[in-house]
mmCIF file of C-alpha atoms in Angstrom:
data_model
loop_
_atom_site.group_PDB
_atom_site.id
_atom_site.type_symbol
_atom_site.label_atom_id
_atom_site.label_comp_id
_atom_site.label_asym_id
_atom_site.label_seq_id
_atom_site.Cartn_x
_atom_site.Cartn_y
_atom_site.Cartn_z
ATOM 1 C CA MET A 101 37.623 -16.259 -3.942
ATOM 2 C CA MET A 102 37.202 -14.090 -7.332
ATOM 3 C CA ALA A 103 34.320 -11.559 -7.117
ATOM 4 C CA GLU A 104 32.330 -12.190 -9.189
ATOM 5 C CA ASP A 105 29.223 -9.186 -10.749
ATOM 6 C CA ILE A 106 25.801 -11.545 -11.039
ATOM 7 C CA THR A 107 22.652 -9.780 -12.697
ATOM 8 C CA ILE A 108 19.011 -11.497 -11.504
ATOM 9 C CA ASP A 109 15.739 -10.579 -13.944
ATOM 10 C CA VAL A 110 13.293 -11.181 -11.064
ATOM 11 C CA ALA A 111 10.782 -11.672 -13.702
ATOM 12 C CA ASN A 112 13.032 -14.274 -15.961
ATOM 13 C CA GLU A 113 14.433 -16.085 -13.376
ATOM 14 C CA PHE A 114 11.898 -16.362 -11.053
ATOM 15 C CA ASN A 115 8.413 -15.255 -11.578
ATOM 16 C CA ARG A 116 6.815 -12.468 -13.121
ATOM 17 C CA TRP A 117 4.296 -13.335 -9.959
ATOM 18 C CA PRO A 118 6.555 -13.400 -6.997
ATOM 19 C CA ALA A 119 4.552 -13.141 -3.993
ATOM 20 C CA GLY A 120 4.374 -14.008 -0.322
ATOM 21 C CA ARG A 121 7.112 -14.200 2.599
ATOM 22 C CA PHE A 122 7.727 -17.090 3.550
ATOM 23 C CA ARG A 123 8.136 -20.237 1.332
ATOM 24 C CA ARG A 124 4.847 -21.855 2.728
ATOM 25 C CA ASP A 125 3.070 -18.764 2.072
ATOM 26 C CA GLY A 126 3.087 -18.893 -1.643
ATOM 27 C CA ARG A 127 5.677 -21.433 -4.892
ATOM 28 C CA TYR A 128 7.396 -17.569 -5.655
ATOM 29 C CA SER A 129 8.141 -16.241 -2.341
ATOM 30 C CA GLY A 130 10.397 -14.162 -0.881
ATOM 31 C CA GLU A 131 12.192 -16.300 1.432
ATOM 32 C CA ARG A 132 12.799 -18.794 -1.547
ATOM 33 C CA PHE A 133 14.047 -15.939 -3.479
ATOM 34 C CA ARG A 134 16.211 -14.736 -0.894
ATOM 35 C CA GLN A 135 17.568 -17.859 -0.898
ATOM 36 C CA GLU A 136 17.623 -19.763 -4.356
ATOM 37 C CA PHE A 137 18.640 -16.316 -5.249
ATOM 38 C CA LEU A 138 20.166 -13.332 -3.612
ATOM 39 C CA VAL A 139 22.770 -15.626 -0.686
ATOM 40 C CA PRO A 140 24.667 -17.656 -3.208
ATOM 41 C CA ALA A 141 24.477 -14.476 -5.188
ATOM 42 C CA LEU A 142 26.203 -12.559 -2.707
ATOM 43 C CA ARG A 143 28.565 -15.551 -1.384
ATOM 44 C CA LYS A 144 30.160 -15.497 -4.867
ATOM 45 C CA GLN A 145 32.053 -11.229 -3.471
ATOM 46 C CA GLY A 146 30.721 -9.249 -6.503
ATOM 47 C CA THR A 147 28.360 -6.838 -6.990
ATOM 48 C CA VAL A 148 24.341 -7.703 -7.887
ATOM 49 C CA THR A 149 22.575 -6.831 -10.252
ATOM 50 C CA ILE A 150 18.692 -7.222 -9.313
ATOM 51 C CA LYS A 151 16.282 -5.872 -12.194
ATOM 52 C CA MET A 152 13.447 -5.572 -10.997
ATOM 53 C CA ASP A 153 10.621 -4.340 -13.605
ATOM 54 C CA GLY A 154 9.651 -7.056 -14.847
ATOM 55 C CA ALA A 155 7.312 -8.217 -12.741
ATOM 56 C CA ALA A 156 4.574 -7.259 -11.656
ATOM 57 C CA GLY A 157 4.826 -5.885 -8.612
ATOM 58 C CA TYR A 158 5.450 -6.351 -5.243
ATOM 59 C CA GLY A 159 4.328 -6.745 -1.863
ATOM 60 C CA PRO A 160 6.322 -5.057 0.882
ATOM 61 C CA SER A 161 6.301 -8.323 3.055
ATOM 62 C CA PHE A 162 7.773 -10.113 0.169
ATOM 63 C CA LEU A 163 11.236 -7.185 -0.072
ATOM 64 C CA GLU A 164 10.865 -7.481 3.724
ATOM 65 C CA GLU A 165 11.685 -10.742 4.077
ATOM 66 C CA ALA A 166 13.176 -11.271 0.731
ATOM 67 C CA PHE A 167 16.327 -8.296 1.722
ATOM 68 C CA GLY A 168 15.658 -7.660 5.269
ATOM 69 C CA GLY A 169 16.489 -11.120 5.642
ATOM 70 C CA LEU A 170 20.171 -11.010 4.316
ATOM 71 C CA VAL A 171 20.673 -9.689 7.337
ATOM 72 C CA ARG A 172 18.389 -10.664 9.891
ATOM 73 C CA LYS A 173 18.778 -14.297 9.159
ATOM 74 C CA GLU A 174 21.776 -15.313 7.044
ATOM 75 C CA GLY A 175 24.487 -13.161 8.469
ATOM 76 C CA PHE A 176 25.302 -10.333 5.967
ATOM 77 C CA SER A 177 25.507 -7.143 7.655
ATOM 78 C CA LYS A 178 23.895 -3.666 6.454
ATOM 79 C CA ASN A 179 26.703 -2.873 3.835
ATOM 80 C CA VAL A 180 25.124 -5.323 1.892
ATOM 81 C CA LEU A 181 23.491 -2.508 0.782
ATOM 82 C CA SER A 182 27.105 -1.879 -0.804
ATOM 83 C CA ARG A 183 26.971 -4.532 -3.615
ATOM 84 C CA LEU A 184 23.049 -4.928 -4.360
ATOM 85 C CA GLN A 185 22.245 -3.013 -7.861
ATOM 86 C CA ILE A 186 18.696 -2.668 -7.887
ATOM 87 C CA GLU A 187 16.818 -1.426 -11.443
ATOM 88 C CA THR A 188 13.713 -0.679 -10.906
ATOM 89 C CA SER A 189 11.866 1.796 -12.212
ATOM 90 C CA ARG A 190 9.671 2.742 -9.626
ATOM 91 C CA SER A 191 12.089 5.076 -7.102
ATOM 92 C CA ASN A 192 9.650 4.032 -4.119
ATOM 93 C CA ARG A 193 10.565 0.537 -4.555
ATOM 94 C CA LYS A 194 14.307 1.175 -4.001
ATOM 95 C CA LYS A 195 14.197 3.250 -0.945
ATOM 96 C CA LEU A 196 12.235 0.527 0.152
ATOM 97 C CA ILE A 197 14.063 -2.115 0.279
ATOM 98 C CA ARG A 198 16.892 0.404 1.802
ATOM 99 C CA GLU A 199 14.897 0.985 4.386
ATOM 100 C CA VAL A 200 14.230 -2.722 5.624
ATOM 101 C CA ILE A 201 18.442 -3.588 5.316
ATOM 102 C CA GLN A 202 19.182 -1.073 7.360
ATOM 103 C CA ASN A 203 16.072 -1.566 10.203
ATOM 104 C CA ALA A 204 16.697 -4.694 10.076
ATOM 105 C CA SER A 205 18.629 -6.312 12.576
ATOM 106 C CA PRO A 206 19.690 -10.717 13.375
ATOM 107 C CA GLU A 207 18.005 -12.695 14.785
ATOM 108 C CA THR A 208 18.806 -14.017 17.695
ATOM 109 C CA ALA A 209 17.678 -18.362 17.952
ATOM 110 C CA SER A 210 14.847 -16.660 21.090
ATOM 111 C CA ASN A 211 13.414 -14.375 18.932
ATOM 112 C CA MET B 49 -26.740 -17.987 5.023
ATOM 113 C CA ARG B 50 -24.313 -18.798 7.310
ATOM 114 C CA GLU B 51 -25.613 -19.466 10.518
ATOM 115 C CA THR B 52 -28.516 -21.365 8.531
ATOM 116 C CA ILE B 53 -26.557 -23.315 5.538
ATOM 117 C CA LEU B 54 -23.038 -23.656 8.110
ATOM 118 C CA VAL B 55 -24.198 -23.540 11.679
ATOM 119 C CA GLN B 56 -27.919 -25.523 11.514
ATOM 120 C CA LYS B 57 -26.950 -27.569 7.841
ATOM 121 C CA LYS B 58 -30.062 -26.677 6.999
ATOM 122 C CA LYS B 59 -30.828 -26.346 3.184
ATOM 123 C CA GLY B 60 -31.254 -22.463 1.387
ATOM 124 C CA TYR B 61 -32.355 -20.953 -1.072
ATOM 125 C CA ILE B 62 -31.522 -17.407 -2.661
ATOM 126 C CA ASP B 63 -33.951 -15.649 -3.892
ATOM 127 C CA PHE B 64 -32.902 -13.018 -6.111
ATOM 128 C CA LYS B 65 -36.640 -12.369 -7.625
ATOM 129 C CA PHE B 66 -37.600 -9.312 -5.475
ATOM 130 C CA CYS B 67 -33.468 -7.754 -5.888
ATOM 131 C CA GLU B 68 -33.981 -4.665 -7.489
ATOM 132 C CA THR B 69 -30.173 -3.418 -6.506
ATOM 133 C CA ILE B 70 -26.390 -4.750 -5.449
ATOM 134 C CA SER B 71 -23.408 -3.284 -4.850
ATOM 135 C CA ALA B 72 -20.106 -4.518 -6.312
ATOM 136 C CA GLY B 73 -18.795 -5.387 -2.800
ATOM 137 C CA ALA B 74 -22.202 -6.788 -2.201
ATOM 138 C CA GLY B 75 -21.859 -9.139 -4.804
ATOM 139 C CA LEU B 76 -18.322 -10.000 -3.707
ATOM 140 C CA ILE B 77 -19.011 -11.213 0.093
ATOM 141 C CA LEU B 78 -22.425 -12.694 -1.363
ATOM 142 C CA ALA B 79 -20.486 -14.944 -3.893
ATOM 143 C CA ALA B 80 -17.739 -16.424 -1.139
ATOM 144 C CA GLU B 81 -20.211 -17.209 1.094
ATOM 145 C CA THR B 82 -22.462 -18.873 -1.403
ATOM 146 C CA GLU B 83 -18.500 -20.595 -2.576
ATOM 147 C CA ARG B 84 -18.081 -21.137 1.457
ATOM 148 C CA CYS B 85 -20.623 -22.639 1.948
ATOM 149 C CA ARG B 86 -21.125 -25.132 -1.395
ATOM 150 C CA ILE B 87 -18.972 -26.448 -0.551
ATOM 151 C CA LEU B 88 -18.698 -27.106 3.074
ATOM 152 C CA ARG B 89 -22.106 -28.321 3.490
ATOM 153 C CA PHE B 90 -23.625 -30.940 1.245
ATOM 154 C CA ARG B 91 -26.756 -33.336 1.515
ATOM 155 C CA ASN B 92 -27.045 -36.429 -1.187
ATOM 156 C CA ASN B 93 -23.704 -35.100 -2.512
ATOM 157 C CA ARG B 94 -25.847 -31.278 -3.665
ATOM 158 C CA PRO B 95 -24.225 -28.533 -1.941
ATOM 159 C CA THR B 96 -27.505 -28.087 0.322
ATOM 160 C CA LEU B 97 -27.093 -23.909 -0.985
ATOM 161 C CA THR B 98 -28.874 -23.439 -3.869
ATOM 162 C CA GLY B 99 -30.636 -19.717 -5.745
ATOM 163 C CA ASN B 100 -32.469 -18.211 -8.902
ATOM 164 C CA TYR B 101 -32.127 -15.702 -11.570
ATOM 165 C CA PRO B 102 -32.377 -12.408 -10.840
ATOM 166 C CA LYS B 103 -34.955 -11.061 -13.167
ATOM 167 C CA ASN B 104 -33.314 -7.486 -12.743
ATOM 168 C CA PRO B 105 -30.933 -7.196 -16.031
ATOM 169 C CA ILE B 106 -28.729 -5.323 -14.520
ATOM 170 C CA ILE B 107 -28.320 -7.609 -11.709
ATOM 171 C CA HIS B 108 -28.419 -10.510 -13.889
ATOM 172 C CA GLN B 109 -25.580 -8.923 -16.361
ATOM 173 C CA PHE B 110 -23.255 -8.236 -12.783
ATOM 174 C CA LEU B 111 -23.891 -11.632 -11.260
ATOM 175 C CA GLY B 112 -22.838 -13.171 -14.237
ATOM 176 C CA GLU B 113 -20.151 -11.405 -15.081
ATOM 177 C CA LEU B 114 -18.781 -12.259 -11.037
ATOM 178 C CA GLY B 115 -18.982 -15.716 -11.956
ATOM 179 C CA PHE B 116 -21.585 -16.032 -9.313
ATOM 180 C CA PHE B 117 -23.899 -18.942 -11.614
ATOM 181 C CA LYS B 118 -20.222 -20.619 -11.935
ATOM 182 C CA ILE B 119 -20.273 -20.989 -8.183
ATOM 183 C CA LEU B 120 -23.922 -21.833 -8.727
ATOM 184 C CA ASP B 121 -23.227 -24.713 -11.092
ATOM 185 C CA ILE B 122 -25.061 -22.869 -13.785
ATOM 186 C CA GLY B 123 -25.452 -20.838 -16.459
ATOM 187 C CA TYR B 124 -25.144 -17.578 -17.693
ATOM 188 C CA LYS B 125 -26.172 -16.326 -20.468
ATOM 189 C CA PRO B 126 -26.944 -11.899 -20.681
ATOM 190 C CA LEU B 127 -31.091 -11.126 -21.101
ATOM 191 C CA SER B 128 -32.272 -8.202 -23.214
ATOM 192 C CA PHE B 129 -31.982 -4.488 -22.843
ATOM 193 C CA ASP B 130 -33.886 -1.822 -22.555
ATOM 194 C CA SER B 131 -31.681 0.948 -24.034
ATOM 195 C CA ASP B 132 -32.708 3.220 -21.748
ATOM 196 C CA GLU B 133 -31.265 0.694 -19.219
ATOM 197 C CA LYS B 134 -28.506 -1.171 -19.877
ATOM 198 C CA SER B 135 -25.552 -1.176 -17.041
ATOM 199 C CA SER B 136 -22.364 0.966 -18.100
ATOM 200 C CA THR B 137 -20.327 -1.039 -15.530
ATOM 201 C CA GLN B 138 -18.636 -3.550 -16.729
ATOM 202 C CA PHE B 139 -17.084 -6.612 -13.691
ATOM 203 C CA ILE B 140 -14.335 -8.435 -13.678
ATOM 204 C CA THR B 141 -14.457 -11.781 -13.405
ATOM 205 C CA MET B 142 -14.122 -13.371 -9.470
ATOM 206 C CA ARG B 143 -10.870 -14.443 -8.806
ATOM 207 C CA THR B 144 -10.313 -16.833 -5.748
ATOM 208 C CA ALA B 145 -7.003 -18.467 -3.901
ATOM 209 C CA ARG B 146 -5.549 -19.171 -1.647
ATOM 210 C CA ARG B 147 -2.548 -17.938 0.071
ATOM 211 C CA ASP B 148 -0.608 -15.885 -1.932
ATOM 212 C CA GLN B 149 -0.868 -16.487 -6.055
ATOM 213 C CA GLY B 150 0.317 -13.668 -7.079
ATOM 214 C CA GLN B 151 -1.067 -14.507 -10.683
ATOM 215 C CA GLU B 152 -4.220 -14.949 -9.852
ATOM 216 C CA LEU B 153 -4.087 -11.430 -8.440
ATOM 217 C CA ASN B 154 -2.622 -9.579 -10.850
ATOM 218 C CA TYR B 155 -5.756 -10.784 -13.093
ATOM 219 C CA VAL B 156 -7.854 -8.794 -11.354
ATOM 220 C CA THR B 157 -5.686 -4.791 -12.031
ATOM 221 C CA GLU B 158 -3.804 -6.634 -15.764
ATOM 222 C CA VAL B 159 -6.921 -6.220 -17.430
ATOM 223 C CA PHE B 160 -6.900 -2.389 -17.230
ATOM 224 C CA GLY B 161 -3.362 -2.055 -18.527
ATOM 225 C CA THR B 162 -4.527 -4.728 -21.985
ATOM 226 C CA GLY B 163 -8.394 -3.695 -22.784
ATOM 227 C CA SER B 164 -10.614 -1.248 -23.498
ATOM 228 C CA VAL B 165 -9.264 1.448 -20.141
ATOM 229 C CA GLN B 166 -6.659 1.908 -19.938
ATOM 230 C CA LEU B 167 -4.543 2.716 -16.096
ATOM 231 C CA ASP B 168 -1.612 4.496 -16.220
ATOM 232 C CA ASN B 169 1.199 1.873 -15.721
ATOM 233 C CA GLU B 170 2.596 3.509 -12.255
ATOM 234 C CA ALA B 171 -0.756 3.644 -10.490
ATOM 235 C CA LYS B 172 -1.908 -0.319 -11.952
ATOM 236 C CA VAL B 173 0.933 -1.353 -10.015
ATOM 237 C CA SER B 174 0.391 0.262 -6.567
ATOM 238 C CA LEU B 175 -3.241 -0.985 -6.636
ATOM 239 C CA TYR B 176 -1.421 -4.657 -8.058
ATOM 240 C CA GLU B 177 1.024 -3.517 -4.422
ATOM 241 C CA GLY B 178 -2.300 -3.015 -3.242
ATOM 242 C CA LEU B 179 -4.070 -6.542 -3.523
ATOM 243 C CA LEU B 180 -0.453 -8.241 -2.830
ATOM 244 C CA GLU B 181 -0.280 -6.658 0.556
ATOM 245 C CA ALA B 182 -3.992 -7.697 0.670
ATOM 246 C CA MET B 183 -3.635 -10.946 0.529
ATOM 247 C CA ASN B 184 -0.741 -11.698 2.166
ATOM 248 C CA ASN B 185 -2.683 -10.370 5.554
ATOM 249 C CA VAL B 186 -4.837 -13.149 4.182
ATOM 250 C CA THR B 187 -2.180 -15.407 4.073
ATOM 251 C CA ALA B 188 -0.534 -14.239 8.039
ATOM 252 C CA HIS B 189 -3.174 -13.001 9.892
ATOM 253 C CA ALA B 190 -6.730 -13.320 8.936
ATOM 254 C CA TYR B 191 -7.123 -17.563 9.593
ATOM 255 C CA PRO B 192 -5.421 -17.612 12.702
ATOM 256 C CA ILE B 193 -4.782 -21.497 14.081
ATOM 257 C CA LYS B 194 -7.230 -21.094 16.656
ATOM 258 C CA HIS B 195 -9.915 -19.924 14.304
ATOM 259 C CA GLN B 196 -10.001 -22.801 11.646
ATOM 260 C CA GLU B 197 -9.481 -25.365 15.353
ATOM 261 C CA ALA B 198 -13.083 -23.424 16.226
ATOM 262 C CA TYR B 199 -14.701 -23.818 13.159
ATOM 263 C CA ASN B 200 -15.675 -25.606 10.984
ATOM 264 C CA TRP B 201 -16.714 -23.668 8.276
ATOM 265 C CA THR B 202 -13.076 -21.845 7.770
ATOM 266 C CA LEU B 203 -12.204 -22.151 4.275
ATOM 267 C CA PRO B 204 -8.723 -21.554 5.241
ATOM 268 C CA TYR B 205 -6.717 -18.208 3.632
ATOM 269 C CA GLN B 206 -9.237 -17.903 1.332
ATOM 270 C CA TRP B 207 -9.364 -14.769 -0.426
ATOM 271 C CA TRP B 208 -11.673 -13.375 -3.407
ATOM 272 C CA ALA B 209 -11.207 -10.259 -5.303
ATOM 273 C CA ALA B 210 -12.498 -8.755 -8.543
ATOM 274 C CA GLY B 211 -13.502 -4.849 -10.131
ATOM 275 C CA TYR B 212 -15.242 -3.546 -12.164
ATOM 276 C CA TRP B 213 -15.172 -0.388 -14.170
ATOM 277 C CA ASP B 214 -17.947 2.533 -14.876
ATOM 278 C CA ARG B 215 -18.228 4.317 -17.940
ATOM 279 C CA GLU B 216 -21.202 6.514 -16.812
ATOM 280 C CA ARG B 217 -18.940 7.304 -13.856
ATOM 281 C CA ARG B 218 -15.678 6.991 -15.849
ATOM 282 C CA GLU B 219 -14.699 4.799 -12.419
ATOM 283 C CA ILE B 220 -12.926 1.893 -12.101
ATOM 284 C CA ALA B 221 -12.292 0.129 -8.537
ATOM 285 C CA VAL B 222 -10.022 -3.087 -7.365
ATOM 286 C CA LEU B 223 -12.241 -4.701 -4.318
ATOM 287 C CA ILE B 224 -10.934 -7.653 -1.973
ATOM 288 C CA TYR B 225 -12.469 -10.225 0.199
ATOM 289 C CA ASP B 226 -11.987 -12.805 3.320
ATOM 290 C CA MET B 227 -12.959 -14.471 5.275
ATOM 291 C CA GLY B 228 -11.004 -14.409 8.560
ATOM 292 C CA VAL B 229 -11.135 -13.071 12.067
ATOM 293 C CA GLY B 230 -10.396 -9.676 10.800
ATOM 294 C CA ILE B 231 -7.565 -6.202 11.173
ATOM 295 C CA PRO B 232 -8.791 -5.784 14.032
ATOM 296 C CA ALA B 233 -8.637 -8.863 16.527
ATOM 297 C CA THR B 234 -5.098 -9.232 15.022
ATOM 298 C CA LEU B 235 -3.415 -6.032 16.358
ATOM 299 C CA LYS B 236 -0.760 -6.010 18.299
ATOM 300 C CA GLN B 237 -1.006 -4.848 21.839
ATOM 301 C CA ASP B 238 2.227 -3.810 22.474
ATOM 302 C CA GLY B 239 3.764 -0.874 23.360
ATOM 303 C CA TYR B 240 4.599 0.920 20.634
ATOM 304 C CA PHE B 241 1.344 0.470 19.802
ATOM 305 C CA ALA B 242 -0.133 1.823 23.031
ATOM 306 C CA ASP B 243 1.779 4.470 21.884
ATOM 307 C CA ILE B 244 0.721 5.635 18.661
ATOM 308 C CA GLN B 245 -2.397 4.640 19.930
ATOM 309 C CA GLN B 246 -2.688 6.766 22.554
ATOM 310 C CA ARG B 247 -1.129 9.945 20.918
ATOM 311 C CA LEU B 248 -3.449 9.910 18.182
ATOM 312 C CA GLY B 249 -6.718 9.962 20.885
ATOM 313 C CA LEU B 250 -7.877 6.143 19.695
ATOM 314 C CA GLY B 251 -10.064 4.002 21.226
ATOM 315 C CA ASN B 252 -10.155 0.342 21.504
ATOM 316 C CA SER B 253 -13.475 0.476 18.730
ATOM 317 C CA ASP B 254 -12.603 -2.360 15.416
ATOM 318 C CA GLN B 255 -12.690 1.195 13.530
ATOM 319 C CA ASP B 256 -9.658 2.728 15.355
ATOM 320 C CA LYS B 257 -8.138 -0.606 15.209
ATOM 321 C CA ILE B 258 -8.596 -0.543 11.306
ATOM 322 C CA LYS B 259 -7.528 4.172 11.436
ATOM 323 C CA LEU B 260 -4.202 2.421 14.036
ATOM 324 C CA ALA B 261 -2.826 -0.336 11.237
ATOM 325 C CA MET B 262 -2.721 2.369 9.055
ATOM 326 C CA GLU B 263 -0.985 4.734 11.007
ATOM 327 C CA ILE B 264 1.752 2.121 11.902
ATOM 328 C CA GLY B 265 2.198 1.246 8.179
ATOM 329 C CA LYS B 266 3.183 4.819 8.228
ATOM 330 C CA SER B 267 5.613 5.356 10.636
ATOM 331 C CA ARG B 268 8.066 1.759 10.133
ATOM 332 C CA LEU B 269 8.482 -0.985 8.586
ATOM 333 C CA GLN B 270 9.164 -3.860 11.027
ATOM 334 C CA SER B 271 8.455 -7.962 9.816
ATOM 335 C CA SER B 272 6.868 -9.002 13.275
ATOM 336 C CA HIS B 273 3.796 -7.079 13.409
ATOM 337 C CA ARG B 274 0.910 -6.066 11.390
ATOM 338 C CA GLY B 275 0.635 -3.157 9.557
ATOM 339 C CA HIS B 276 3.479 -2.622 8.351
ATOM 340 C CA GLY B 277 2.362 -2.639 5.157
ATOM 341 C CA MET B 278 -1.060 -1.728 5.494
ATOM 342 C CA ALA B 279 0.652 2.317 4.379
ATOM 343 C CA THR B 280 1.331 0.074 0.367
ATOM 344 C CA LEU B 281 -3.100 0.476 0.441
ATOM 345 C CA ARG B 282 -2.894 3.852 0.946
ATOM 346 C CA HIS B 283 -0.329 4.232 -2.232
ATOM 347 C CA ALA B 284 -2.164 3.986 -5.601
ATOM 348 C CA ILE B 285 -4.455 6.310 -3.944
ATOM 349 C CA ASN B 286 -1.965 9.484 -3.088
ATOM 350 C CA LEU B 287 -0.565 9.309 -6.885
ATOM 351 C CA VAL B 288 -4.579 10.614 -8.470
ATOM 352 C CA SER B 289 -6.045 13.373 -7.532
ATOM 353 C CA ASP B 290 -9.537 11.482 -7.102
ATOM 354 C CA GLY B 291 -8.969 8.245 -5.754
ATOM 355 C CA SER B 292 -10.823 6.365 -2.325
ATOM 356 C CA LEU B 293 -10.101 3.031 -0.409
ATOM 357 C CA LEU B 294 -12.636 1.670 2.313
ATOM 358 C CA ILE B 295 -11.681 -1.072 4.952
ATOM 359 C CA LEU B 296 -14.328 -3.052 6.396
ATOM 360 C CA SER B 297 -13.038 -5.311 8.991
ATOM 361 C CA GLY B 298 -15.420 -6.356 12.097
ATOM 362 C CA MET B 299 -17.839 -3.700 13.397
ATOM 363 C CA GLY B 300 -15.626 -0.265 11.799
ATOM 364 C CA ARG B 301 -15.170 1.323 8.435
ATOM 365 C CA TYR B 302 -11.973 3.092 7.853
ATOM 366 C CA TYR B 303 -12.225 5.092 4.590
ATOM 367 C CA VAL B 304 -9.827 7.284 3.455
ATOM 368 C CA SER B 305 -10.328 9.340 -0.128
ATOM 369 C CA ASN B 306 -7.696 12.455 -0.884
ATOM 370 C CA LYS B 307 -9.710 15.022 1.040
ATOM 371 C CA SER B 308 -10.744 13.306 3.296
ATOM 372 C CA GLU B 309 -10.509 10.363 6.234
ATOM 373 C CA LYS B 310 -13.615 9.421 7.923
ATOM 374 C CA THR B 311 -13.928 5.398 10.248
ATOM 375 C CA MET B 312 -17.714 4.727 11.796
ATOM 376 C CA ALA B 313 -18.208 1.391 13.654
ATOM 377 C CA LEU B 314 -20.678 -1.528 11.545
ATOM 378 C CA PRO B 315 -23.962 -2.139 12.553
ATOM 379 C CA SER B 316 -23.823 -5.380 12.615
ATOM 380 C CA ASP B 317 -19.478 -7.985 12.141
ATOM 381 C CA ILE B 318 -18.269 -8.401 8.836
ATOM 382 C CA ASN B 319 -17.227 -11.557 9.608
ATOM 383 C CA GLY B 320 -13.696 -10.547 7.879
ATOM 384 C CA THR B 321 -12.248 -7.935 5.670
ATOM 385 C CA PHE B 322 -13.150 -6.579 2.801
ATOM 386 C CA ILE B 323 -11.146 -3.058 0.508
ATOM 387 C CA GLU B 324 -12.206 -1.713 -2.359
ATOM 388 C CA TRP B 325 -9.802 0.364 -4.299
ATOM 389 C CA ARG B 326 -11.746 3.286 -6.903
ATOM 390 C CA ILE B 327 -9.920 5.899 -8.944
ATOM 391 C CA ARG B 328 -11.978 8.439 -10.831
ATOM 392 C CA ASP B 329 -8.842 10.041 -12.124
ATOM 393 C CA GLU B 330 -9.213 11.180 -15.967
ATOM 394 C CA ASN B 331 -6.274 12.000 -16.292
ATOM 395 C CA MET B 332 -4.666 8.622 -15.413
ATOM 396 C CA ILE B 333 -7.334 6.185 -17.990
ATOM 397 C CA THR B 334 -7.858 6.301 -20.814
ATOM 398 C CA TRP B 335 -11.482 4.602 -22.062
ATOM 399 C CA LYS B 336 -11.299 3.109 -25.685
ATOM 400 C CA PHE B 337 -14.839 3.302 -26.576
ATOM 401 C CA ASN B 338 -16.352 4.482 -29.773
ATOM 402 C CA ASP B 339 -18.710 6.995 -27.601
ATOM 403 C CA GLY B 340 -15.711 8.637 -26.532
#
């Protein structure tokens, strides 16, 4: 498969007010963003650029589920970080995303 | 109100005649409880809780701006003021929703981005993200199924948020409240928590458990534990030179500002969680009024 670089503009393509961890929490949850945007983009093997600034803000639960969930639930290794370009004016947001990926461990059926 | 209207299922009447003062937080909690009573208890197709208008024009204005009269299904028409008693505080109409509704919540902080009072954008986003975390805690923890099954007067996953600015005090604030089981009741009691609890010399009081949740938020991120995002609540305060965060939950009170951190016991259970951020930083807030 040819690697394909993809850009995701959260505010324009997903929602300006993303919130919540799971789909049951709200319509624009971290789980939904991961499953419908991040995972399909990352499966194409190229670099995925995430434009984050247009949205009003992000809760840590949303970020953990969206990005940490790549390692915990979707079978990506922590190296997935090298293919993610986070565009944000807030340095602590980039740091938080890096942390949630690095702290995540793959979940097994028992946990 | 809870005992009379929800438990004993009697009629109730809120009499504001002699009410001379009410804080923003008390107003928000009163409005939330009033809304719950009016949603859940009816007789002859009419809510069993009613009330009258305050005589005090400042309280009348506060409750009107907050949206309290809308809950009572009565109109709001501002009273005329004597010039010396006009309130310097403008309230942001209360928003309420179930589960994670970012757009509803954003209304409370977006007011500080476009109107007469403008907050530095990074502080505004941090305030919003603090509210987001509080809202997510409501969805994830505040209303466990057992609690919903045990009490037929819960409004599961419901939260209420509001805010205000005060021209005289040069202060802005945002507030959020839920009527769930509270932070102390939902804090996990595992070994990691116990280690930090022991290291900090914290006991099992509600105020100590709130402080513990805040400390754990500082030290780690882990999806399965409450508290991993609690540190987010402090970000906005860390950005400004004069700000504070107040958390009331269960029977505990936790307060942190740029200068101090304090905890104390509340005289009674607040039956939920109330969080308030206040910012008074002249360098972070632009006031666009004719009188300066």
